[in-house]
Every structure is written in C-alpha cells, then in structure tokens.
Amino acid sequence: MLELRPYQQSAVDDIRTALVNSSRNRVICEAPTGAGKTVLFSYIVQNAEKKGNRTLILTNRTELLTGTGGTLKNFGINPVYIMAGRKYPPDGNTFVGMAQTLKNRIDKPEWLDWFRTLDLIIIDEAHLQEFNKFFQEDIFNGKTVIGFSATPKRGGKQRQLGEDYDAIVHTLTVVELIDMGFLMPDMYFGSELSPDMKGVKKDIKGDYSESDMFKKYDTPKLYGGVIEAYKEHTPNTISIVFCSNIIHCVRTCKQFNDNGIPAKFLVSKMSKPKRPYEDEPLDRKEASPEWVRYWEKIKYYEEYNEAMSMYSGERHQMIKQWKNGDFKVMINAGILTTGFDYPAIETVVLFRATISEVLYLQMLGRASRISPGTHKTHFSILDFGSNAERLGGYKMPRKWHLWHESKSGLGVPAVKECAIPWKDINGKLGCGDFILASSKICPSCGYIYPEKKQGADVSLTLMVEQSDGSVKPVKPIDEMNFEELEAFAKIQKFKQMWVIVQVYLREGKEGLESYRKFKKYNHGWKTKIFSHIPAKVIHERMQIDKELI
C-alpha cells in the first residue's frame, strides 16, 4: 500500500477545497512530471470506492492506461478496463477507459445511462483535446471532474480550459521537487548547430511542420553533430532521442549504429503510399507533381521498411529490450512523450525544435524522475533546437492558466491590470491580476475585454487647471485616499501601477493589504503585485522604514 508524500497530501486537501468553491465541481490539479499524478488520483479513487462512489478514469494512450492500472492496484483497486470492441457497459465501481473508445459510445442510449451512474471522473493529461466532446455533449454535467496535468495549457483555437474547469490546483515547482529529492536536476548542453527555423511552416496545432522541420535537420553536419555531442557529453548513457518525423528517426538511428552506438527506434506505422491514377511517365523530367511526390514517398517507405527489420519492432518488446539493457539509445517521434515512465533514462536528446511549451516539458520529463535503483545524480539535455532559448530552462518557474488568447501577435507585451470596474459579457468582474496589455481574455479569471473602451466618470474636483494648460491636484498626493488616487491617475493617464507605488511608498505592505480589500481582490493579489514593484521603489520604502525606527 502506497503512502502519500506530504506535498501530495496537501494537494489532495487543496483539491477538496477547490471543489467546494467550484460551482460545477470541476478542477485541474497541476503537478510536474515525476510529482506522482497517478499516485494522487489513485488515492482519490481509493477514497471514492470506500464511499461507494463509481469512478471513471479517462486516458488517451494505451501506455497511460496500463501504467494507471499498476498504480491503482498498489492502492488495492482492481479497475475494469473498457477496451475497444466492448458493446455493453460494464459492471463495477472503478473503470479505466480510452477517450476515443468512449467517445464512440456517447450516442448509444445504454452507454448514456451508464454515464449517469458515475459519480467521479478523473481525466489524465487533461490539457489534451481528446476529452472535449464529453464536455461539449454535457456528459459530465452533475459529476465531480478532476483533471490532472503537468502542463495545463492550451493555445490558439483550442477549446478554453476555463470552459470546462473552474480552478487550477498547484502543487510544487520543479525546483522545490528537486530540493526535496523527488526530481532530478538537469545538466544542459546547447548546440551551435541548431538550425534556423525561420520560414518553417506551422501545422494545425501551431507547432513547426514536421516535414519542413525534417528538411532543416536532414543534413550530414547535424547527424554528425548529434553523434559527437553524445560521445563527448553523455557517452554510454541510457538515452531517449526525439526527432521530427519517421524518416528522421530512421536516419538518426542508422547514424548511431554506424558509429558503434547500439540504438533502435519507435515510430507510428508508415502506410504504403498510393500510386497516382495516371500512368507512370517514361521521362521523369515530364512527370506531374503527383508522381514526383509519390516517388519521394515510396523512397522513404522502402527505407523505413528496411530499417524496421534491423532497428525496430513491436512496441512493448522494444521497450522491454531497452529496459533490459540490450541497447542504450531509443529514438522516437511523438511516441514516448507522455504516458511512459523509465526513471533510469539519463539523457534527453532534442533533435528537433518546438514552440510548444507543453511538448517541450513532456520531452524533458522523460528523464527527470529519480532512479533509486541506479547511480543517477542528474539528467542531461542535448538541445539541437534552441528550445531552451525559446521556451526557458527546465527549472524555470511557470504559471498555468485556464484561459488563453485565441489569437497571437496582438502587439507589444506591455502590462495592464485586470481590474475593469464594469462587468464583461458574462457578468464577470476583473480579478486585479497583472496581465499582458494585449490580452483580450484574462488568463487568471477569464474576464473578456470589450472591443471598445467603455467610459468611466472621474471626479474633476480633484484637479485645478494652470495657466500653462497643465493641471495639478487640489490636495497633496500623499493625503489622497484610494478613490482620489485612482481619479487623479485616470485624469493624468497614469497606469494603475502608479497608484500602487504611491500606496506602497506611503503605507508599505499594510497599505497594499488595505488597497486589496478596497478593490476586493483575492488574497493572493498582494504577493503577485509585490513582484511587479520596481526594486528602487522597494529600496526607497526600506529607507523610510529605517527612519521611522
């Protein structure tokens, strides 16, 4: 029987509190990779079973489903697996099912009746889009829903997390988990060989196009650079390599083996390309674009088939061989990013670029777990995509939100306060958090900004006009109350931070607390806003405090 770590118990308590405060009984628990998300929800499921509640755990991958089962059994739970092909709803108390399998049964009356009998829904990797249909079809109405994710983030035209959840429950940061001995620190190695990604197209998810990226990486110089980096910095380590696409994996794997480094690859099955309907031209110079594309694809297909017989095979067997030590380096493209745990991994090779913070952290997370059975003291990152420059380091603090901008490129990243004094189209007030000035939706509370600015009356009795056309306050600034400070700032077109600085200089942190209550902001506002106050202002206030002593 597993016991919760102290921070995991705190997370369970925070989840309960968040559910009490949630109008829809829906929250997300954010926990970095390696923090033990499956342990957390297994404990929650165990308690649900004791109360006689029926639970469904939704996942999106076979590996997640299998791994989840193992953790549940450690808590004395024997789940019923809902596999593809099951025609009728199962009996039991706890169920584990693939999202795609259950999505195909939503429209069947007997399955709808079964969904109504559930009390608790656990969603693993809740940031993914595979679960949208359940919310859109109101399948979870009236149920308690707890999502789990190391990276609760969406972007672009993806469905807003705030449409489905009311709060994010945070656990600990990566640095805190490292300090407590539950995660490994990293050793980062960048590469000057990282290709320039300018001009590379984006796919429908907003990330770099795999085919365009492959063209950037498919060069002898880069293949040789990866081999040299591995030999120099991480020789003979258990490693996982992330490539751009299938053929990139094939060629990278061949390079490792040709250089005396045993390696194998795991990829999705490549389908044989279809011949064009028209006859094959005798003269290739006169070939249509369809035939040119076909010849390129068939060449890749033949190369893939040849490599499969030498360096790949059935997924579970390959992973077993890797864990048994038959070879050190596993190469993949989008296969082992989530739902795969092998704590002994010592090196992550990013032989690709990404603009997805979620994917980036998932790849690094494959090696971040502690490995008590080995002598692992850290894990190494060989970055051939300038990913850390683009997305930050592994230990960088990150803030996750339920709401995101639906469009990108909205201007210069200035800051504004989410403190609009009027309600938005959903009757929501601003929360007081500081956000990008370009934001149309507040990522903290979901406030939707109007297209046009709405006017607000400001008292002009505070001001007196001068002969030169300027204005000055009727009373000294340090004697103004909060309303008067805000009115003065409005007339002078000062930013909200000006008001906060005046309050802090005048009354210190006690003043900020009084201002928070005046604005009816949440309790965390003071801590967040203090990080935005300039250092020179804090120093000035410290000098004032010394004089008062």
mmCIF file of C-alpha atoms in Angstrom, residues 79-80 103 224 248 291 320 422 425 506 524 544-545:
data_model
loop_
_atom_site.group_PDB
_atom_site.id
_atom_site.type_symbol
_atom_site.label_atom_id
_atom_site.label_comp_id
_atom_site.label_asym_id
_atom_site.label_seq_id
_atom_site.Cartn_x
_atom_site.Cartn_y
_atom_site.Cartn_z
ATOM 1 C CA PRO A 79 -10.319 -1.436 -12.160
ATOM 2 C CA VAL A 80 -12.491 -2.643 -15.013
ATOM 3 C CA LYS A 103 -16.360 8.921 -27.426
ATOM 4 C CA GLY A 224 27.390 14.017 -37.151
ATOM 5 C CA HIS A 248 14.204 11.349 -39.428
ATOM 6 C CA TRP A 291 4.322 11.434 -59.471
ATOM 7 C CA LYS A 320 11.450 -4.402 -22.787
ATOM 8 C CA TRP A 422 -17.667 47.066 -15.199
ATOM 9 C CA ILE A 425 -20.464 39.910 -21.385
ATOM 10 C CA ARG A 506 3.053 55.817 1.836
ATOM 11 C CA GLY A 524 -3.021 36.175 -3.437
ATOM 12 C CA ILE A 544 11.565 55.242 5.032
ATOM 13 C CA ASP A 545 11.072 52.300 7.408
#
